[in-house]
Structure formats: C-alpha cells, structure tokens
Amino acid sequence: EKTLVVDPYAANPALRKLRFTDARNEILIELPMEPASYPYLDPGKHALFIHHGKEDVERILAKARDSLPKAAGFASRYGDRAIENQPLLEKLFQFTAARGMLFLDLTGSQRSLARQTAMAQGARSRTVAVYKDSVNLEEELARKCALAQKTGEAVFVLAIINYLINTQLNSYSD
C-alpha cells in the first residue's frame, strides 16, 4: 500500500487516471498554500492564502476534492506562511474534520500550528519533513519500518523529481 500526493489540476494523463486508482492506494490532494516568499514564489490560482475567508477556503477545497473524490485528505505544498496562520488553519480543519479527511503538513516549518489547530477542531493532521537524502535512503526506510512495527504507524515522504515523472510520461507518448 502507498499514499500518493496528486495535483488535482494536473494536465498529465497518467495523473488523471489516479482518480480510478486501486483501492490499496491512498490519495492525498496536493494543496498549495501561501509561502513566506510570496509574491516571489506564487503557489498558483488554486492556493490557500491567509486572507481567504471561510467561503473561499471551502470553495477551493471542495473543488479540489470534486476532482479526486476518493482522496483521503490534503497535503501541503509550499505554505510555510499559511501553516503559521491559525485563522486560515481553523477554516481548513473545519472542512477536513467534517469530512473525516487527513491533512499532511509537508512544510517543515518549525512554527507550524497545524497539529494544535487540528486537535482543537477535531481534525486529523500529521507533520513530517520530506526526505531528500538519496544516499541514506535504505537506512531511513528501515528506521521508519521499525517505527511502524513498534507503534503501528509511520510516515515516510519521498519527493520524486519532476524529471523522472516527465521521462516516464514521454515514454508513454512515444
């Protein structure tokens, strides 16, 4: 079993097929959020920003969920500024709690309020850092497996380089 984080607006045909993925595969919707370096780094038109009201947040999340109805939740993209904004997070977690969805905070921000805010809203949230060290991959995976055996749960997030995805897609089109 694996969990895949998918951009619901991707034009990629392979990613669109994930809407009908195997039941063993869990999908999380990629949720762009306002970064600290905004406007220099623009998360895009489907992103959550700290100025969004409740209606905006619900509209953005509902539209993304409609695109991937089997999704188990959302995973942050960028968002180191948004993840520190409690009013925005309260709106996000009200949405996810009402639908029994998970939120995965991938920002790596030391000041993330995701856990506390999720708990206050009765929502589920996990905070993890993306693993980027390709040299010690086997050791880290073994450590996470041991943790999963001990506690019954572990999260291991591995970023796949866009190059690999594009290479695979190009082979499909040839």
PDB file of C-alpha atoms in Angstrom:
ATOM      1  CA  GLU A   1       0.000   0.000   0.000  1.00  0.00           C
ATOM      2  CA  LYS A   2       1.111   3.518  -0.694  1.00  0.00           C
ATOM      3  CA  THR A   3      -0.174   7.058  -0.439  1.00  0.00           C
ATOM      4  CA  LEU A   4       0.214   9.314  -3.440  1.00  0.00           C
ATOM      5  CA  VAL A   5       0.024  13.106  -3.341  1.00  0.00           C
ATOM      6  CA  VAL A   6      -1.671  14.257  -6.531  1.00  0.00           C
ATOM      7  CA  ASP A   7      -2.251  17.691  -8.057  1.00  0.00           C
ATOM      8  CA  PRO A   8      -5.978  17.679  -8.878  1.00  0.00           C
ATOM      9  CA  TYR A   9      -5.428  20.182 -11.697  1.00  0.00           C
ATOM     10  CA  ALA A  10      -2.560  18.396 -13.437  1.00  0.00           C
ATOM     11  CA  ALA A  11      -2.980  18.025 -17.179  1.00  0.00           C
ATOM     12  CA  ASN A  12      -0.881  14.881 -17.100  1.00  0.00           C
ATOM     13  CA  PRO A  13      -2.969  11.913 -18.360  1.00  0.00           C
ATOM     14  CA  ALA A  14      -1.211   9.449 -16.035  1.00  0.00           C
ATOM     15  CA  LEU A  15      -2.177  11.544 -13.020  1.00  0.00           C
ATOM     16  CA  ARG A  16      -5.768  11.856 -14.230  1.00  0.00           C
ATOM     17  CA  LYS A  17      -6.011   8.051 -14.204  1.00  0.00           C
ATOM     18  CA  LEU A  18      -5.345   8.098 -10.456  1.00  0.00           C
ATOM     19  CA  ARG A  19      -8.965   9.157  -9.982  1.00  0.00           C
ATOM     20  CA  PHE A  20      -9.714   5.474 -10.543  1.00  0.00           C
ATOM     21  CA  THR A  21      -6.763   4.060  -8.627  1.00  0.00           C
ATOM     22  CA  ASP A  22      -6.533   0.703  -6.917  1.00  0.00           C
ATOM     23  CA  ALA A  23      -8.276   0.610  -3.527  1.00  0.00           C
ATOM     24  CA  ARG A  24      -4.931  -0.157  -1.849  1.00  0.00           C
ATOM     25  CA  ASN A  25      -3.547   3.189  -2.990  1.00  0.00           C
ATOM     26  CA  GLU A  26      -4.492   6.154  -0.868  1.00  0.00           C
ATOM     27  CA  ILE A  27      -4.588   9.586  -2.481  1.00  0.00           C
ATOM     28  CA  LEU A  28      -3.920  12.927  -0.842  1.00  0.00           C
ATOM     29  CA  ILE A  29      -4.733  16.089  -2.759  1.00  0.00           C
ATOM     30  CA  GLU A  30      -1.820  18.459  -3.229  1.00  0.00           C
ATOM     31  CA  LEU A  31      -2.851  21.740  -1.620  1.00  0.00           C
ATOM     32  CA  PRO A  32      -0.730  24.757  -2.499  1.00  0.00           C
ATOM     33  CA  MET A  33      -0.609  27.281   0.315  1.00  0.00           C
ATOM     34  CA  GLU A  34       0.854  30.750   0.709  1.00  0.00           C
ATOM     35  CA  PRO A  35       4.639  30.660   1.153  1.00  0.00           C
ATOM     36  CA  ALA A  36       6.655  33.217   3.117  1.00  0.00           C
ATOM     37  CA  SER A  37       8.310  34.333  -0.123  1.00  0.00           C
ATOM     38  CA  TYR A  38       5.018  35.246  -1.810  1.00  0.00           C
ATOM     39  CA  PRO A  39       4.703  37.021  -4.298  1.00  0.00           C
ATOM     40  CA  TYR A  40       8.187  35.981  -5.479  1.00  0.00           C
ATOM     41  CA  LEU A  41       7.094  32.360  -5.247  1.00  0.00           C
ATOM     42  CA  ASP A  42       3.499  32.162  -6.450  1.00  0.00           C
ATOM     43  CA  PRO A  43       1.721  28.942  -5.388  1.00  0.00           C
ATOM     44  CA  GLY A  44      -0.882  29.364  -8.133  1.00  0.00           C
ATOM     45  CA  LYS A  45      -4.537  30.212  -8.516  1.00  0.00           C
ATOM     46  CA  HIS A  46      -5.816  27.171  -6.579  1.00  0.00           C
ATOM     47  CA  ALA A  47      -3.810  28.009  -3.451  1.00  0.00           C
ATOM     48  CA  LEU A  48      -4.973  28.926   0.030  1.00  0.00           C
ATOM     49  CA  PHE A  49      -3.868  32.372   1.154  1.00  0.00           C
ATOM     50  CA  ILE A  50      -4.020  33.823   4.643  1.00  0.00           C
ATOM     51  CA  HIS A  51      -6.523  36.482   3.536  1.00  0.00           C
ATOM     52  CA  HIS A  52      -9.093  33.880   2.388  1.00  0.00           C
ATOM     53  CA  GLY A  53     -12.431  33.811   4.151  1.00  0.00           C
ATOM     54  CA  LYS A  54     -14.351  30.674   5.080  1.00  0.00           C
ATOM     55  CA  GLU A  55     -16.281  30.625   1.775  1.00  0.00           C
ATOM     56  CA  ASP A  56     -13.067  30.888  -0.254  1.00  0.00           C
ATOM     57  CA  VAL A  57     -11.416  28.085   1.703  1.00  0.00           C
ATOM     58  CA  GLU A  58     -14.448  25.806   1.358  1.00  0.00           C
ATOM     59  CA  ARG A  59     -14.755  26.554  -2.385  1.00  0.00           C
ATOM     60  CA  ILE A  60     -11.060  25.802  -3.055  1.00  0.00           C
ATOM     61  CA  LEU A  61     -11.066  22.594  -1.005  1.00  0.00           C
ATOM     62  CA  ALA A  62     -14.399  21.366  -2.394  1.00  0.00           C
ATOM     63  CA  LYS A  63     -13.316  21.944  -5.984  1.00  0.00           C
ATOM     64  CA  ALA A  64     -10.082  20.024  -5.453  1.00  0.00           C
ATOM     65  CA  ARG A  65     -11.980  17.218  -3.717  1.00  0.00           C
ATOM     66  CA  ASP A  66     -14.508  17.024  -6.553  1.00  0.00           C
ATOM     67  CA  SER A  67     -11.618  16.344  -8.911  1.00  0.00           C
ATOM     68  CA  LEU A  68     -10.340  13.451  -6.756  1.00  0.00           C
ATOM     69  CA  PRO A  69     -13.406  12.194  -4.846  1.00  0.00           C
ATOM     70  CA  LYS A  70     -11.629   9.139  -3.407  1.00  0.00           C
ATOM     71  CA  ALA A  71      -8.942  11.266  -1.763  1.00  0.00           C
ATOM     72  CA  ALA A  72      -8.323  10.668   1.933  1.00  0.00           C
ATOM     73  CA  GLY A  73      -7.174  14.211   2.559  1.00  0.00           C
ATOM     74  CA  PHE A  74      -4.805  17.007   1.621  1.00  0.00           C
ATOM     75  CA  ALA A  75      -1.026  17.504   1.679  1.00  0.00           C
ATOM     76  CA  SER A  76       0.532  20.954   1.796  1.00  0.00           C
ATOM     77  CA  ARG A  77       2.692  22.364  -0.957  1.00  0.00           C
ATOM     78  CA  TYR A  78       4.767  25.430  -0.078  1.00  0.00           C
ATOM     79  CA  GLY A  79       2.724  27.046   2.704  1.00  0.00           C
ATOM     80  CA  ASP A  80       5.325  27.949   5.305  1.00  0.00           C
ATOM     81  CA  ARG A  81       3.496  31.250   5.881  1.00  0.00           C
ATOM     82  CA  ALA A  82      -0.021  29.809   5.740  1.00  0.00           C
ATOM     83  CA  ILE A  83       0.798  26.965   8.136  1.00  0.00           C
ATOM     84  CA  GLU A  84       1.568  29.580  10.811  1.00  0.00           C
ATOM     85  CA  ASN A  85      -1.784  31.347  10.385  1.00  0.00           C
ATOM     86  CA  GLN A  86      -4.275  29.957  12.880  1.00  0.00           C
ATOM     87  CA  PRO A  87      -7.440  31.575  11.405  1.00  0.00           C
ATOM     88  CA  LEU A  88      -6.738  30.026   7.992  1.00  0.00           C
ATOM     89  CA  LEU A  89      -5.942  26.655   9.538  1.00  0.00           C
ATOM     90  CA  GLU A  90      -9.162  26.708  11.552  1.00  0.00           C
ATOM     91  CA  LYS A  91     -11.153  27.066   8.314  1.00  0.00           C
ATOM     92  CA  LEU A  92      -9.125  24.298   6.672  1.00  0.00           C
ATOM     93  CA  PHE A  93      -9.599  21.900   9.585  1.00  0.00           C
ATOM     94  CA  GLN A  94     -13.311  22.623   9.907  1.00  0.00           C
ATOM     95  CA  PHE A  95     -13.628  21.405   6.309  1.00  0.00           C
ATOM     96  CA  THR A  96     -11.453  18.309   6.770  1.00  0.00           C
ATOM     97  CA  ALA A  97     -12.952  17.343  10.151  1.00  0.00           C
ATOM     98  CA  ALA A  98     -16.495  17.467   8.768  1.00  0.00           C
ATOM     99  CA  ARG A  99     -15.462  15.006   6.036  1.00  0.00           C
ATOM    100  CA  GLY A 100     -13.127  12.780   8.047  1.00  0.00           C
ATOM    101  CA  MET A 101     -10.143  13.816   5.940  1.00  0.00           C
ATOM    102  CA  LEU A 102      -6.456  13.946   6.878  1.00  0.00           C
ATOM    103  CA  PHE A 103      -4.077  16.874   6.455  1.00  0.00           C
ATOM    104  CA  LEU A 104      -0.372  16.213   5.923  1.00  0.00           C
ATOM    105  CA  ASP A 105       1.872  19.201   6.684  1.00  0.00           C
ATOM    106  CA  LEU A 106       4.944  18.914   4.460  1.00  0.00           C
ATOM    107  CA  THR A 107       6.215  22.462   5.024  1.00  0.00           C
ATOM    108  CA  GLY A 108       8.878  21.545   7.540  1.00  0.00           C
ATOM    109  CA  SER A 109       8.128  24.809   9.354  1.00  0.00           C
ATOM    110  CA  GLN A 110       9.251  24.911  12.977  1.00  0.00           C
ATOM    111  CA  ARG A 111       6.392  27.355  13.640  1.00  0.00           C
ATOM    112  CA  SER A 112       3.625  25.191  12.182  1.00  0.00           C
ATOM    113  CA  LEU A 113       0.331  25.444  14.039  1.00  0.00           C
ATOM    114  CA  ALA A 114      -1.215  22.545  12.153  1.00  0.00           C
ATOM    115  CA  ARG A 115      -1.180  19.970  14.950  1.00  0.00           C
ATOM    116  CA  GLN A 116      -2.615  22.215  17.656  1.00  0.00           C
ATOM    117  CA  THR A 117      -5.242  23.744  15.381  1.00  0.00           C
ATOM    118  CA  ALA A 118      -6.317  20.363  14.029  1.00  0.00           C
ATOM    119  CA  MET A 119      -6.712  18.993  17.540  1.00  0.00           C
ATOM    120  CA  ALA A 120      -8.841  21.976  18.561  1.00  0.00           C
ATOM    121  CA  GLN A 121     -11.105  21.394  15.544  1.00  0.00           C
ATOM    122  CA  GLY A 122     -11.310  17.610  15.999  1.00  0.00           C
ATOM    123  CA  ALA A 123      -9.405  17.052  12.756  1.00  0.00           C
ATOM    124  CA  ARG A 124      -6.558  14.711  11.834  1.00  0.00           C
ATOM    125  CA  SER A 125      -3.176  16.168  10.964  1.00  0.00           C
ATOM    126  CA  ARG A 126       0.367  14.862  10.617  1.00  0.00           C
ATOM    127  CA  THR A 127       3.520  16.940  10.318  1.00  0.00           C
ATOM    128  CA  VAL A 128       6.513  15.472   8.520  1.00  0.00           C
ATOM    129  CA  ALA A 129       9.544  16.578   6.588  1.00  0.00           C
ATOM    130  CA  VAL A 130      10.204  15.438   3.044  1.00  0.00           C
ATOM    131  CA  TYR A 131      13.194  13.078   2.928  1.00  0.00           C
ATOM    132  CA  LYS A 132      15.731  14.338   0.369  1.00  0.00           C
ATOM    133  CA  ASP A 133      18.905  12.344   1.146  1.00  0.00           C
ATOM    134  CA  SER A 134      19.218   9.736  -1.613  1.00  0.00           C
ATOM    135  CA  VAL A 135      22.465   8.353  -0.144  1.00  0.00           C
ATOM    136  CA  ASN A 136      20.950   7.041   3.128  1.00  0.00           C
ATOM    137  CA  LEU A 137      17.550   6.090   1.759  1.00  0.00           C
ATOM    138  CA  GLU A 138      17.698   2.430   2.831  1.00  0.00           C
ATOM    139  CA  GLU A 139      18.651   3.291   6.419  1.00  0.00           C
ATOM    140  CA  GLU A 140      15.841   5.838   6.719  1.00  0.00           C
ATOM    141  CA  LEU A 141      13.306   3.408   5.271  1.00  0.00           C
ATOM    142  CA  ALA A 142      14.467   0.712   7.715  1.00  0.00           C
ATOM    143  CA  ARG A 143      14.122   3.192  10.595  1.00  0.00           C
ATOM    144  CA  LYS A 144      10.572   4.072   9.528  1.00  0.00           C
ATOM    145  CA  CYS A 145       9.658   0.390   9.167  1.00  0.00           C
ATOM    146  CA  ALA A 146      10.935  -0.314  12.689  1.00  0.00           C
ATOM    147  CA  LEU A 147       8.887   2.623  13.983  1.00  0.00           C
ATOM    148  CA  ALA A 148       5.787   1.327  12.186  1.00  0.00           C
ATOM    149  CA  GLN A 149       6.263  -2.132  13.720  1.00  0.00           C
ATOM    150  CA  LYS A 150       6.710  -0.633  17.167  1.00  0.00           C
ATOM    151  CA  THR A 151       3.934   1.976  17.129  1.00  0.00           C
ATOM    152  CA  GLY A 152       1.656   0.773  14.337  1.00  0.00           C
ATOM    153  CA  GLU A 153       2.228   3.916  12.302  1.00  0.00           C
ATOM    154  CA  ALA A 154       4.990   5.793  10.473  1.00  0.00           C
ATOM    155  CA  VAL A 155       5.105   8.359   7.700  1.00  0.00           C
ATOM    156  CA  PHE A 156       7.856   8.403   5.104  1.00  0.00           C
ATOM    157  CA  VAL A 157       7.661  11.121   2.470  1.00  0.00           C
ATOM    158  CA  LEU A 158       9.941  10.802  -0.511  1.00  0.00           C
ATOM    159  CA  ALA A 159       9.981  13.517  -3.161  1.00  0.00           C
ATOM    160  CA  ILE A 160      10.165  12.273  -6.721  1.00  0.00           C
ATOM    161  CA  ILE A 161      11.987  14.576  -9.064  1.00  0.00           C
ATOM    162  CA  ASN A 162       9.857  16.032 -11.861  1.00  0.00           C
ATOM    163  CA  TYR A 163      12.456  14.798 -14.330  1.00  0.00           C
ATOM    164  CA  LEU A 164      11.597  11.197 -13.510  1.00  0.00           C
ATOM    165  CA  ILE A 165       7.909  11.847 -13.930  1.00  0.00           C
ATOM    166  CA  ASN A 166       8.402  13.648 -17.248  1.00  0.00           C
ATOM    167  CA  THR A 167      10.725  10.925 -18.521  1.00  0.00           C
ATOM    168  CA  GLN A 168       8.116   8.283 -17.720  1.00  0.00           C
ATOM    169  CA  LEU A 169       5.371  10.295 -19.416  1.00  0.00           C
ATOM    170  CA  ASN A 170       7.450  10.862 -22.519  1.00  0.00           C
ATOM    171  CA  SER A 171       7.940   7.105 -22.859  1.00  0.00           C
ATOM    172  CA  TYR A 172       4.129   6.698 -22.839  1.00  0.00           C
ATOM    173  CA  SER A 173       3.688   9.191 -25.653  1.00  0.00           C
ATOM    174  CA  ASP A 174       6.367   7.593 -27.899  1.00  0.00           C
TER     175      ASP A 174
END
